[in-house]
JSON list of C-alpha atoms in Angstrom, two decimals:
[
{"chain": "A", "resi": 1, "resn": "MET", "atom": "CA", "xyz": [-6.78, -13.90, 20.79]},
{"chain": "A", "resi": 2, "resn": "ARG", "atom": "CA", "xyz": [-4.95, -11.47, 18.49]},
{"chain": "A", "resi": 3, "resn": "ARG", "atom": "CA", "xyz": [-4.54, -12.41, 14.84]},
{"chain": "A", "resi": 4, "resn": "PHE", "atom": "CA", "xyz": [-2.18, -10.70, 12.42]},
{"chain": "A", "resi": 5, "resn": "GLY", "atom": "CA", "xyz": [-1.40, -11.49, 8.82]},
{"chain": "A", "resi": 6, "resn": "LEU", "atom": "CA", "xyz": [0.01, -10.65, 5.41]},
{"chain": "A", "resi": 7, "resn": "ILE", "atom": "CA", "xyz": [-2.03, -9.75, 2.33]},
{"chain": "A", "resi": 8, "resn": "GLY", "atom": "CA", "xyz": [-0.51, -10.37, -1.10]},
{"chain": "A", "resi": 9, "resn": "ARG", "atom": "CA", "xyz": [-0.53, -12.70, -4.08]},
{"chain": "A", "resi": 10, "resn": "ASP", "atom": "CA", "xyz": [1.61, -15.83, -4.47]},
{"chain": "A", "resi": 11, "resn": "ILE", "atom": "CA", "xyz": [3.32, -15.14, -1.15]},
{"chain": "A", "resi": 12, "resn": "SER", "atom": "CA", "xyz": [3.71, -18.61, 0.35]},
{"chain": "A", "resi": 13, "resn": "TYR", "atom": "CA", "xyz": [7.48, -17.96, 0.45]},
{"chain": "A", "resi": 14, "resn": "SER", "atom": "CA", "xyz": [7.13, -15.00, 2.86]},
{"chain": "A", "resi": 15, "resn": "PHE", "atom": "CA", "xyz": [9.38, -14.83, 5.91]},
{"chain": "A", "resi": 16, "resn": "SER", "atom": "CA", "xyz": [6.77, -12.91, 7.94]},
{"chain": "A", "resi": 17, "resn": "PRO", "atom": "CA", "xyz": [4.88, -15.82, 9.58]},
{"chain": "A", "resi": 18, "resn": "GLY", "atom": "CA", "xyz": [8.13, -17.34, 10.86]},
{"chain": "A", "resi": 19, "resn": "TYR", "atom": "CA", "xyz": [9.49, -13.98, 11.97]},
{"chain": "A", "resi": 20, "resn": "PHE", "atom": "CA", "xyz": [6.42, -13.09, 13.99]},
{"chain": "A", "resi": 21, "resn": "LYS", "atom": "CA", "xyz": [6.03, -16.61, 15.42]},
{"chain": "A", "resi": 22, "resn": "SER", "atom": "CA", "xyz": [9.55, -16.32, 16.80]},
{"chain": "A", "resi": 23, "resn": "LYS", "atom": "CA", "xyz": [8.71, -12.88, 18.16]},
{"chain": "A", "resi": 24, "resn": "PHE", "atom": "CA", "xyz": [5.51, -14.07, 19.82]},
{"chain": "A", "resi": 25, "resn": "ASP", "atom": "CA", "xyz": [7.32, -17.06, 21.33]},
{"chain": "A", "resi": 26, "resn": "ALA", "atom": "CA", "xyz": [10.11, -14.85, 22.68]},
{"chain": "A", "resi": 27, "resn": "LEU", "atom": "CA", "xyz": [7.58, -12.48, 24.24]},
{"chain": "A", "resi": 28, "resn": "GLY", "atom": "CA", "xyz": [5.44, -15.28, 25.63]},
{"chain": "A", "resi": 29, "resn": "LEU", "atom": "CA", "xyz": [2.42, -14.16, 23.57]},
{"chain": "A", "resi": 30, "resn": "ALA", "atom": "CA", "xyz": [0.61, -17.47, 23.21]},
{"chain": "A", "resi": 31, "resn": "ASP", "atom": "CA", "xyz": [-2.59, -15.66, 22.22]},
{"chain": "A", "resi": 32, "resn": "CYS", "atom": "CA", "xyz": [-1.02, -14.09, 19.08]},
{"chain": "A", "resi": 33, "resn": "SER", "atom": "CA", "xyz": [-0.78, -15.62, 15.60]},
{"chain": "A", "resi": 34, "resn": "TYR", "atom": "CA", "xyz": [0.36, -14.48, 12.15]},
{"chain": "A", "resi": 35, "resn": "GLU", "atom": "CA", "xyz": [-0.89, -15.98, 8.90]},
{"chain": "A", "resi": 36, "resn": "ILE", "atom": "CA", "xyz": [-0.90, -15.60, 5.11]},
{"chain": "A", "resi": 37, "resn": "PHE", "atom": "CA", "xyz": [-3.90, -14.19, 3.26]},
{"chain": "A", "resi": 38, "resn": "ASP", "atom": "CA", "xyz": [-3.09, -14.99, -0.37]},
{"chain": "A", "resi": 39, "resn": "LEU", "atom": "CA", "xyz": [-5.58, -13.06, -2.52]},
{"chain": "A", "resi": 40, "resn": "PRO", "atom": "CA", "xyz": [-6.01, -13.65, -6.27]},
{"chain": "A", "resi": 41, "resn": "GLU", "atom": "CA", "xyz": [-7.26, -10.06, -6.55]},
{"chain": "A", "resi": 42, "resn": "ILE", "atom": "CA", "xyz": [-7.61, -7.08, -4.21]},
{"chain": "A", "resi": 43, "resn": "ASP", "atom": "CA", "xyz": [-11.41, -7.09, -4.53]},
{"chain": "A", "resi": 44, "resn": "LYS", "atom": "CA", "xyz": [-11.33, -10.11, -2.21]},
{"chain": "A", "resi": 45, "resn": "PHE", "atom": "CA", "xyz": [-9.95, -7.97, 0.63]},
{"chain": "A", "resi": 46, "resn": "PRO", "atom": "CA", "xyz": [-13.37, -7.24, 2.26]},
{"chain": "A", "resi": 47, "resn": "GLU", "atom": "CA", "xyz": [-13.80, -11.00, 2.75]},
{"chain": "A", "resi": 48, "resn": "ILE", "atom": "CA", "xyz": [-10.82, -10.97, 5.13]},
{"chain": "A", "resi": 49, "resn": "LEU", "atom": "CA", "xyz": [-12.60, -8.45, 7.30]},
{"chain": "A", "resi": 50, "resn": "SER", "atom": "CA", "xyz": [-15.19, -11.11, 8.16]},
{"chain": "A", "resi": 51, "resn": "GLU", "atom": "CA", "xyz": [-12.43, -13.01, 10.00]},
{"chain": "A", "resi": 52, "resn": "LYS", "atom": "CA", "xyz": [-12.57, -12.84, 13.80]},
{"chain": "A", "resi": 53, "resn": "HIS", "atom": "CA", "xyz": [-9.92, -11.42, 16.15]},
{"chain": "A", "resi": 54, "resn": "LEU", "atom": "CA", "xyz": [-7.94, -9.52, 13.48]},
{"chain": "A", "resi": 55, "resn": "SER", "atom": "CA", "xyz": [-5.71, -6.88, 15.08]},
{"chain": "A", "resi": 56, "resn": "GLY", "atom": "CA", "xyz": [-3.39, -5.83, 12.24]},
{"chain": "A", "resi": 57, "resn": "LEU", "atom": "CA", "xyz": [-2.27, -6.66, 8.73]},
{"chain": "A", "resi": 58, "resn": "ASN", "atom": "CA", "xyz": [0.76, -6.22, 6.51]},
{"chain": "A", "resi": 59, "resn": "VAL", "atom": "CA", "xyz": [0.42, -5.71, 2.74]},
{"chain": "A", "resi": 60, "resn": "THR", "atom": "CA", "xyz": [2.87, -6.79, 0.06]},
{"chain": "A", "resi": 61, "resn": "ILE", "atom": "CA", "xyz": [3.19, -7.14, -3.72]},
{"chain": "A", "resi": 62, "resn": "PRO", "atom": "CA", "xyz": [1.09, -6.43, -5.70]},
{"chain": "A", "resi": 63, "resn": "TYR", "atom": "CA", "xyz": [-1.44, -4.66, -3.44]},
{"chain": "A", "resi": 64, "resn": "LYS", "atom": "CA", "xyz": [0.44, -1.87, -1.63]},
{"chain": "A", "resi": 65, "resn": "THR", "atom": "CA", "xyz": [-1.16, 0.78, -3.82]},
{"chain": "A", "resi": 66, "resn": "ALA", "atom": "CA", "xyz": [-4.43, -1.00, -4.62]},
{"chain": "A", "resi": 67, "resn": "ILE", "atom": "CA", "xyz": [-5.28, -1.40, -0.92]},
{"chain": "A", "resi": 68, "resn": "CYS", "atom": "CA", "xyz": [-5.52, 2.36, -0.29]},
{"chain": "A", "resi": 69, "resn": "PRO", "atom": "CA", "xyz": [-9.17, 2.88, -1.40]},
{"chain": "A", "resi": 70, "resn": "PHE", "atom": "CA", "xyz": [-10.29, 0.23, 1.11]},
{"chain": "A", "resi": 71, "resn": "LEU", "atom": "CA", "xyz": [-8.85, 2.15, 4.08]},
{"chain": "A", "resi": 72, "resn": "ASP", "atom": "CA", "xyz": [-10.50, 4.87, 6.16]},
{"chain": "A", "resi": 73, "resn": "HIS", "atom": "CA", "xyz": [-7.40, 6.91, 6.96]},
{"chain": "A", "resi": 74, "resn": "LEU", "atom": "CA", "xyz": [-3.80, 7.12, 5.69]},
{"chain": "A", "resi": 75, "resn": "ASP", "atom": "CA", "xyz": [-0.84, 8.27, 7.72]},
{"chain": "A", "resi": 76, "resn": "ALA", "atom": "CA", "xyz": [0.73, 11.44, 6.22]},
{"chain": "A", "resi": 77, "resn": "ASP", "atom": "CA", "xyz": [3.76, 9.59, 4.82]},
{"chain": "A", "resi": 78, "resn": "ALA", "atom": "CA", "xyz": [1.63, 6.76, 3.40]},
{"chain": "A", "resi": 79, "resn": "ALA", "atom": "CA", "xyz": [-0.70, 9.29, 1.77]},
{"chain": "A", "resi": 80, "resn": "GLU", "atom": "CA", "xyz": [2.20, 11.10, 0.10]},
{"chain": "A", "resi": 81, "resn": "ILE", "atom": "CA", "xyz": [3.80, 7.86, -1.02]},
{"chain": "A", "resi": 82, "resn": "GLY", "atom": "CA", "xyz": [0.48, 6.47, -2.22]},
{"chain": "A", "resi": 83, "resn": "ALA", "atom": "CA", "xyz": [1.22, 3.01, -0.88]},
{"chain": "A", "resi": 84, "resn": "VAL", "atom": "CA", "xyz": [0.53, 1.10, 2.34]},
{"chain": "A", "resi": 85, "resn": "ASN", "atom": "CA", "xyz": [2.19, -1.96, 3.83]},
{"chain": "A", "resi": 86, "resn": "THR", "atom": "CA", "xyz": [0.73, -1.85, 7.36]},
{"chain": "A", "resi": 87, "resn": "ILE", "atom": "CA", "xyz": [-2.93, -1.70, 8.41]},
{"chain": "A", "resi": 88, "resn": "ARG", "atom": "CA", "xyz": [-4.04, -0.93, 11.96]},
{"chain": "A", "resi": 89, "resn": "PHE", "atom": "CA", "xyz": [-7.56, -1.68, 13.12]},
{"chain": "A", "resi": 90, "resn": "THR", "atom": "CA", "xyz": [-9.14, 1.11, 15.17]},
{"chain": "A", "resi": 91, "resn": "LYS", "atom": "CA", "xyz": [-12.65, 1.91, 16.36]},
{"chain": "A", "resi": 92, "resn": "ALA", "atom": "CA", "xyz": [-12.69, 4.70, 13.76]},
{"chain": "A", "resi": 93, "resn": "GLY", "atom": "CA", "xyz": [-11.81, 2.30, 10.94]},
{"chain": "A", "resi": 94, "resn": "LEU", "atom": "CA", "xyz": [-8.77, 0.99, 9.10]},
{"chain": "A", "resi": 95, "resn": "GLU", "atom": "CA", "xyz": [-5.59, 3.08, 9.24]},
{"chain": "A", "resi": 96, "resn": "GLY", "atom": "CA", "xyz": [-2.83, 2.70, 6.63]},
{"chain": "A", "resi": 97, "resn": "TYR", "atom": "CA", "xyz": [0.91, 3.21, 7.21]},
{"chain": "A", "resi": 98, "resn": "ASN", "atom": "CA", "xyz": [4.09, 2.68, 5.23]},
{"chain": "A", "resi": 99, "resn": "THR", "atom": "CA", "xyz": [6.84, 1.12, 7.35]},
{"chain": "A", "resi": 100, "resn": "ASP", "atom": "CA", "xyz": [8.85, 0.22, 4.22]},
{"chain": "A", "resi": 101, "resn": "LEU", "atom": "CA", "xyz": [10.01, 3.83, 4.41]},
{"chain": "A", "resi": 102, "resn": "ILE", "atom": "CA", "xyz": [11.41, 3.36, 7.92]},
{"chain": "A", "resi": 103, "resn": "GLY", "atom": "CA", "xyz": [13.05, 0.04, 7.11]},
{"chain": "A", "resi": 104, "resn": "PHE", "atom": "CA", "xyz": [14.65, 1.30, 3.91]},
{"chain": "A", "resi": 105, "resn": "MET", "atom": "CA", "xyz": [16.06, 4.54, 5.29]},
{"chain": "A", "resi": 106, "resn": "ASN", "atom": "CA", "xyz": [17.51, 2.96, 8.42]},
{"chain": "A", "resi": 107, "resn": "SER", "atom": "CA", "xyz": [19.13, 0.09, 6.50]},
{"chain": "A", "resi": 108, "resn": "LEU", "atom": "CA", "xyz": [20.57, 2.31, 3.75]},
{"chain": "A", "resi": 109, "resn": "ARG", "atom": "CA", "xyz": [22.09, 5.08, 5.89]},
{"chain": "A", "resi": 110, "resn": "PRO", "atom": "CA", "xyz": [25.10, 3.08, 7.17]},
{"chain": "A", "resi": 111, "resn": "LEU", "atom": "CA", "xyz": [26.11, 2.21, 3.59]},
{"chain": "A", "resi": 112, "resn": "LEU", "atom": "CA", "xyz": [26.15, 5.72, 2.17]},
{"chain": "A", "resi": 113, "resn": "LEU", "atom": "CA", "xyz": [29.32, 7.52, 1.14]},
{"chain": "A", "resi": 114, "resn": "PRO", "atom": "CA", "xyz": [29.69, 11.29, 0.62]},
{"chain": "A", "resi": 115, "resn": "THR", "atom": "CA", "xyz": [29.87, 10.58, -3.13]},
{"chain": "A", "resi": 116, "resn": "ASP", "atom": "CA", "xyz": [26.43, 8.92, -3.20]},
{"chain": "A", "resi": 117, "resn": "LYS", "atom": "CA", "xyz": [24.36, 11.70, -4.73]},
{"chain": "A", "resi": 118, "resn": "ALA", "atom": "CA", "xyz": [21.91, 9.98, -7.11]},
{"chain": "A", "resi": 119, "resn": "ALA", "atom": "CA", "xyz": [20.01, 6.70, -7.47]},
{"chain": "A", "resi": 120, "resn": "LEU", "atom": "CA", "xyz": [18.24, 4.69, -10.12]},
{"chain": "A", "resi": 121, "resn": "ILE", "atom": "CA", "xyz": [15.05, 3.01, -8.87]},
{"chain": "A", "resi": 122, "resn": "LEU", "atom": "CA", "xyz": [14.40, -0.10, -10.94]},
{"chain": "A", "resi": 123, "resn": "GLY", "atom": "CA", "xyz": [10.62, -0.54, -11.04]},
{"chain": "A", "resi": 124, "resn": "ALA", "atom": "CA", "xyz": [7.75, 1.83, -10.34]},
{"chain": "A", "resi": 125, "resn": "GLY", "atom": "CA", "xyz": [5.30, -0.03, -8.10]},
{"chain": "A", "resi": 126, "resn": "GLY", "atom": "CA", "xyz": [4.19, 0.63, -4.53]},
{"chain": "A", "resi": 127, "resn": "ALA", "atom": "CA", "xyz": [7.52, -0.36, -2.98]},
{"chain": "A", "resi": 128, "resn": "ALA", "atom": "CA", "xyz": [9.37, 1.91, -5.43]},
{"chain": "A", "resi": 129, "resn": "ARG", "atom": "CA", "xyz": [7.27, 4.86, -4.29]},
{"chain": "A", "resi": 130, "resn": "ALA", "atom": "CA", "xyz": [8.35, 4.35, -0.69]},
{"chain": "A", "resi": 131, "resn": "ILE", "atom": "CA", "xyz": [11.98, 4.09, -1.80]},
{"chain": "A", "resi": 132, "resn": "ALA", "atom": "CA", "xyz": [11.69, 7.34, -3.77]},
{"chain": "A", "resi": 133, "resn": "PHE", "atom": "CA", "xyz": [10.19, 9.12, -0.77]},
{"chain": "A", "resi": 134, "resn": "GLY", "atom": "CA", "xyz": [12.98, 7.80, 1.47]},
{"chain": "A", "resi": 135, "resn": "LEU", "atom": "CA", "xyz": [15.67, 8.94, -0.96]},
{"chain": "A", "resi": 136, "resn": "THR", "atom": "CA", "xyz": [14.16, 12.42, -1.00]},
{"chain": "A", "resi": 137, "resn": "LYS", "atom": "CA", "xyz": [14.30, 12.53, 2.80]},
{"chain": "A", "resi": 138, "resn": "LEU", "atom": "CA", "xyz": [17.96, 11.48, 2.60]},
{"chain": "A", "resi": 139, "resn": "GLY", "atom": "CA", "xyz": [18.73, 14.23, 0.09]},
{"chain": "A", "resi": 140, "resn": "ILE", "atom": "CA", "xyz": [19.48, 11.81, -2.78]},
{"chain": "A", "resi": 141, "resn": "HIS", "atom": "CA", "xyz": [18.30, 12.60, -6.31]},
{"chain": "A", "resi": 142, "resn": "TYR", "atom": "CA", "xyz": [16.61, 9.71, -8.13]},
{"chain": "A", "resi": 143, "resn": "ARG", "atom": "CA", "xyz": [15.15, 8.58, -11.44]},
{"chain": "A", "resi": 144, "resn": "PHE", "atom": "CA", "xyz": [12.78, 5.68, -12.02]},
{"chain": "A", "resi": 145, "resn": "VAL", "atom": "CA", "xyz": [13.65, 3.03, -14.61]},
{"chain": "A", "resi": 146, "resn": "SER", "atom": "CA", "xyz": [10.72, 1.16, -16.09]},
{"chain": "A", "resi": 147, "resn": "ARG", "atom": "CA", "xyz": [9.64, -1.07, -18.95]},
{"chain": "A", "resi": 148, "resn": "SER", "atom": "CA", "xyz": [7.04, 1.65, -19.59]},
{"chain": "A", "resi": 149, "resn": "PRO", "atom": "CA", "xyz": [9.13, 4.83, -19.72]},
{"chain": "A", "resi": 150, "resn": "GLY", "atom": "CA", "xyz": [7.52, 8.24, -19.45]},
{"chain": "A", "resi": 151, "resn": "LYS", "atom": "CA", "xyz": [8.33, 11.85, -18.74]},
{"chain": "A", "resi": 152, "resn": "GLU", "atom": "CA", "xyz": [9.96, 11.07, -15.39]},
{"chain": "A", "resi": 153, "resn": "LYS", "atom": "CA", "xyz": [11.08, 7.52, -16.14]},
{"chain": "A", "resi": 154, "resn": "LEU", "atom": "CA", "xyz": [14.04, 6.12, -18.03]},
{"chain": "A", "resi": 155, "resn": "SER", "atom": "CA", "xyz": [13.76, 2.95, -20.09]},
{"chain": "A", "resi": 156, "resn": "TYR", "atom": "CA", "xyz": [16.17, 0.09, -19.55]},
{"chain": "A", "resi": 157, "resn": "GLY", "atom": "CA", "xyz": [17.37, 0.65, -23.10]},
{"chain": "A", "resi": 158, "resn": "GLU", "atom": "CA", "xyz": [18.57, 4.13, -22.15]},
{"chain": "A", "resi": 159, "resn": "LEU", "atom": "CA", "xyz": [20.95, 2.82, -19.51]},
{"chain": "A", "resi": 160, "resn": "ASP", "atom": "CA", "xyz": [24.60, 2.73, -20.48]},
{"chain": "A", "resi": 161, "resn": "GLY", "atom": "CA", "xyz": [27.99, 3.42, -18.93]},
{"chain": "A", "resi": 162, "resn": "ASN", "atom": "CA", "xyz": [27.56, 7.19, -19.16]},
{"chain": "A", "resi": 163, "resn": "VAL", "atom": "CA", "xyz": [24.24, 7.06, -17.30]},
{"chain": "A", "resi": 164, "resn": "LEU", "atom": "CA", "xyz": [25.66, 4.81, -14.58]},
{"chain": "A", "resi": 165, "resn": "LYS", "atom": "CA", "xyz": [28.53, 7.25, -14.00]},
{"chain": "A", "resi": 166, "resn": "ASN", "atom": "CA", "xyz": [25.96, 9.76, -12.76]},
{"chain": "A", "resi": 167, "resn": "PHE", "atom": "CA", "xyz": [23.96, 7.35, -10.58]},
{"chain": "A", "resi": 168, "resn": "GLN", "atom": "CA", "xyz": [25.95, 5.68, -7.84]},
{"chain": "A", "resi": 169, "resn": "ILE", "atom": "CA", "xyz": [23.05, 3.76, -6.25]},
{"chain": "A", "resi": 170, "resn": "LEU", "atom": "CA", "xyz": [20.91, 1.18, -8.06]},
{"chain": "A", "resi": 171, "resn": "ILE", "atom": "CA", "xyz": [17.88, -0.18, -6.21]},
{"chain": "A", "resi": 172, "resn": "ASN", "atom": "CA", "xyz": [15.92, -3.19, -7.44]},
{"chain": "A", "resi": 173, "resn": "CYS", "atom": "CA", "xyz": [12.23, -2.77, -6.63]},
{"chain": "A", "resi": 174, "resn": "THR", "atom": "CA", "xyz": [11.08, -5.34, -9.20]},
{"chain": "A", "resi": 175, "resn": "PRO", "atom": "CA", "xyz": [10.24, -8.99, -8.43]},
{"chain": "A", "resi": 176, "resn": "LEU", "atom": "CA", "xyz": [13.02, -10.12, -10.78]},
{"chain": "A", "resi": 177, "resn": "GLY", "atom": "CA", "xyz": [15.25, -12.44, -8.81]},
{"chain": "A", "resi": 178, "resn": "THR", "atom": "CA", "xyz": [12.69, -13.85, -6.42]},
{"chain": "A", "resi": 179, "resn": "TYR", "atom": "CA", "xyz": [10.54, -16.97, -6.74]},
{"chain": "A", "resi": 180, "resn": "PRO", "atom": "CA", "xyz": [9.75, -18.17, -9.36]},
{"chain": "A", "resi": 181, "resn": "GLN", "atom": "CA", "xyz": [12.20, -15.97, -11.30]},
{"chain": "A", "resi": 182, "resn": "VAL", "atom": "CA", "xyz": [15.22, -16.68, -9.08]},
{"chain": "A", "resi": 183, "resn": "HIS", "atom": "CA", "xyz": [17.71, -16.51, -11.98]},
{"chain": "A", "resi": 184, "resn": "ALA", "atom": "CA", "xyz": [16.29, -13.33, -13.49]},
{"chain": "A", "resi": 185, "resn": "ALA", "atom": "CA", "xyz": [17.69, -9.82, -13.00]},
{"chain": "A", "resi": 186, "resn": "PRO", "atom": "CA", "xyz": [16.87, -6.31, -14.20]},
{"chain": "A", "resi": 187, "resn": "PRO", "atom": "CA", "xyz": [18.42, -5.71, -17.65]},
{"chain": "A", "resi": 188, "resn": "ILE", "atom": "CA", "xyz": [21.04, -3.10, -16.77]},
{"chain": "A", "resi": 189, "resn": "PRO", "atom": "CA", "xyz": [24.62, -2.76, -18.16]},
{"chain": "A", "resi": 190, "resn": "TYR", "atom": "CA", "xyz": [26.36, -4.71, -15.41]},
{"chain": "A", "resi": 191, "resn": "LYS", "atom": "CA", "xyz": [29.74, -4.35, -17.15]},
{"chain": "A", "resi": 192, "resn": "ALA", "atom": "CA", "xyz": [29.58, -0.61, -16.41]},
{"chain": "A", "resi": 193, "resn": "LEU", "atom": "CA", "xyz": [29.45, -1.16, -12.64]},
{"chain": "A", "resi": 194, "resn": "THR", "atom": "CA", "xyz": [32.42, -0.10, -10.53]},
{"chain": "A", "resi": 195, "resn": "LYS", "atom": "CA", "xyz": [33.53, -0.20, -6.92]},
{"chain": "A", "resi": 196, "resn": "TYR", "atom": "CA", "xyz": [31.91, 3.21, -6.48]},
{"chain": "A", "resi": 197, "resn": "HIS", "atom": "CA", "xyz": [28.41, 1.81, -7.02]},
{"chain": "A", "resi": 198, "resn": "LEU", "atom": "CA", "xyz": [25.97, 0.46, -4.45]},
{"chain": "A", "resi": 199, "resn": "LEU", "atom": "CA", "xyz": [23.44, -2.20, -5.42]},
{"chain": "A", "resi": 200, "resn": "TYR", "atom": "CA", "xyz": [20.48, -2.54, -3.06]},
{"chain": "A", "resi": 201, "resn": "ASP", "atom": "CA", "xyz": [17.90, -5.27, -3.65]},
{"chain": "A", "resi": 202, "resn": "LEU", "atom": "CA", "xyz": [14.55, -5.28, -1.83]},
{"chain": "A", "resi": 203, "resn": "ILE", "atom": "CA", "xyz": [14.49, -9.05, -2.36]},
{"chain": "A", "resi": 204, "resn": "TYR", "atom": "CA", "xyz": [15.75, -11.11, 0.58]},
{"chain": "A", "resi": 205, "resn": "ASN", "atom": "CA", "xyz": [15.07, -14.65, -0.67]},
{"chain": "A", "resi": 206, "resn": "PRO", "atom": "CA", "xyz": [17.36, -15.78, -2.19]},
{"chain": "A", "resi": 207, "resn": "GLU", "atom": "CA", "xyz": [19.89, -13.98, -0.01]},
{"chain": "A", "resi": 208, "resn": "LEU", "atom": "CA", "xyz": [22.13, -13.25, -2.99]},
{"chain": "A", "resi": 209, "resn": "THR", "atom": "CA", "xyz": [20.12, -12.53, -6.13]},
{"chain": "A", "resi": 210, "resn": "THR", "atom": "CA", "xyz": [21.61, -12.53, -9.62]},
{"chain": "A", "resi": 211, "resn": "PHE", "atom": "CA", "xyz": [21.43, -8.72, -9.42]},
{"chain": "A", "resi": 212, "resn": "LEU", "atom": "CA", "xyz": [23.56, -8.67, -6.27]},
{"chain": "A", "resi": 213, "resn": "GLN", "atom": "CA", "xyz": [25.91, -11.38, -7.52]},
{"chain": "A", "resi": 214, "resn": "SER", "atom": "CA", "xyz": [26.63, -9.27, -10.59]},
{"chain": "A", "resi": 215, "resn": "GLY", "atom": "CA", "xyz": [27.39, -6.28, -8.39]},
{"chain": "A", "resi": 216, "resn": "GLN", "atom": "CA", "xyz": [29.61, -8.37, -6.14]},
{"chain": "A", "resi": 217, "resn": "LYS", "atom": "CA", "xyz": [31.65, -9.56, -9.12]},
{"chain": "A", "resi": 218, "resn": "ALA", "atom": "CA", "xyz": [32.12, -5.93, -10.17]},
{"chain": "A", "resi": 219, "resn": "GLY", "atom": "CA", "xyz": [33.32, -4.98, -6.68]},
{"chain": "A", "resi": 220, "resn": "THR", "atom": "CA", "xyz": [30.31, -2.86, -5.73]},
{"chain": "A", "resi": 221, "resn": "ARG", "atom": "CA", "xyz": [28.80, -2.50, -2.29]},
{"chain": "A", "resi": 222, "resn": "ILE", "atom": "CA", "xyz": [25.71, -4.73, -2.03]},
{"chain": "A", "resi": 223, "resn": "LYS", "atom": "CA", "xyz": [22.74, -5.05, 0.31]},
{"chain": "A", "resi": 224, "resn": "ASN", "atom": "CA", "xyz": [19.66, -7.29, 0.24]},
{"chain": "A", "resi": 225, "resn": "GLY", "atom": "CA", "xyz": [16.28, -6.52, 1.73]},
{"chain": "A", "resi": 226, "resn": "LEU", "atom": "CA", "xyz": [16.39, -8.68, 4.86]},
{"chain": "A", "resi": 227, "resn": "GLU", "atom": "CA", "xyz": [17.38, -5.98, 7.33]},
{"chain": "A", "resi": 228, "resn": "MET", "atom": "CA", "xyz": [14.85, -3.61, 5.77]},
{"chain": "A", "resi": 229, "resn": "LEU", "atom": "CA", "xyz": [12.21, -6.32, 6.25]},
{"chain": "A", "resi": 230, "resn": "HIS", "atom": "CA", "xyz": [13.14, -6.79, 9.91]},
{"chain": "A", "resi": 231, "resn": "LEU", "atom": "CA", "xyz": [13.03, -3.06, 10.55]},
{"chain": "A", "resi": 232, "resn": "GLN", "atom": "CA", "xyz": [9.68, -2.55, 8.83]},
{"chain": "A", "resi": 233, "resn": "ALA", "atom": "CA", "xyz": [8.24, -5.56, 10.69]},
{"chain": "A", "resi": 234, "resn": "GLU", "atom": "CA", "xyz": [9.28, -4.07, 14.02]},
{"chain": "A", "resi": 235, "resn": "ALA", "atom": "CA", "xyz": [7.77, -0.73, 13.02]},
{"chain": "A", "resi": 236, "resn": "SER", "atom": "CA", "xyz": [4.52, -2.53, 12.11]},
{"chain": "A", "resi": 237, "resn": "TRP", "atom": "CA", "xyz": [4.45, -4.23, 15.51]},
{"chain": "A", "resi": 238, "resn": "GLU", "atom": "CA", "xyz": [4.89, -0.87, 17.22]},
{"chain": "A", "resi": 239, "resn": "ILE", "atom": "CA", "xyz": [1.98, 0.59, 15.23]},
{"chain": "A", "resi": 240, "resn": "TRP", "atom": "CA", "xyz": [-0.31, -2.35, 16.01]},
{"chain": "A", "resi": 241, "resn": "ASN", "atom": "CA", "xyz": [0.37, -1.92, 19.72]},
{"chain": "A", "resi": 242, "resn": "ARG", "atom": "CA", "xyz": [-0.35, 1.78, 19.98]},
{"chain": "A", "resi": 243, "resn": "GLY", "atom": "CA", "xyz": [-3.04, 2.50, 22.57]},
{"chain": "A", "resi": 244, "resn": "GLU", "atom": "CA", "xyz": [-5.73, -0.08, 23.06]},
{"chain": "A", "resi": 245, "resn": "GLY", "atom": "CA", "xyz": [-5.98, -1.08, 19.41]},
{"chain": "A", "resi": 246, "resn": "PHE", "atom": "CA", "xyz": [-9.10, -2.77, 18.14]},
{"chain": "A", "resi": 247, "resn": "ARG", "atom": "CA", "xyz": [-9.99, -6.29, 17.04]},
{"chain": "A", "resi": 248, "resn": "LEU", "atom": "CA", "xyz": [-12.62, -7.39, 14.57]}
]
């Protein structure tokens, strides 16, 4: 028996259980299962470790950063990002990885134009950190946009047409637009969008968020987070199956 699962809060909507069930069925892995571990707070994480047959875990909002102190080792990329979305069980302890990075970079590359030189990252949580790291690897300058602006962050109030002229890519890393805020969207000047912009939303459900709909109306390129999710899930599966692995 090999059990896998997803740690997060208010995540009953997640696609992951269905995705991995289909994968296990296709591979004939009747001894594998994937389930939701909905935690009200990260301090409850050690209780999960009392579960039997655990072989690997994914981590989602809002615990990608908060999970790090509970792990014994971080992959180099995950350590630099400061956020983890994949946990591998080993005899030496719990290893943390960030496959969001892989999923994001591989899904964004085909959309890029030579004119795409800078990006605005909407939000500053664990997922946003992976996005920032990926943009750096792709040679794209970025600025964070946050409700709590600081030295390296813009506020939403600072965004106007002149700012958007200098940032061709806008990436939504906030939960605005997903359940239960399906009609919400980051407060950016949508009227300033042009066909030269690219709107990328990490949200995949609904398929077309208000953020992406607004971009579509303005003639921008748009992309939701579904392909990124598929790619990071496959990368997680590869990590869980390295070597012999270990089960609790």
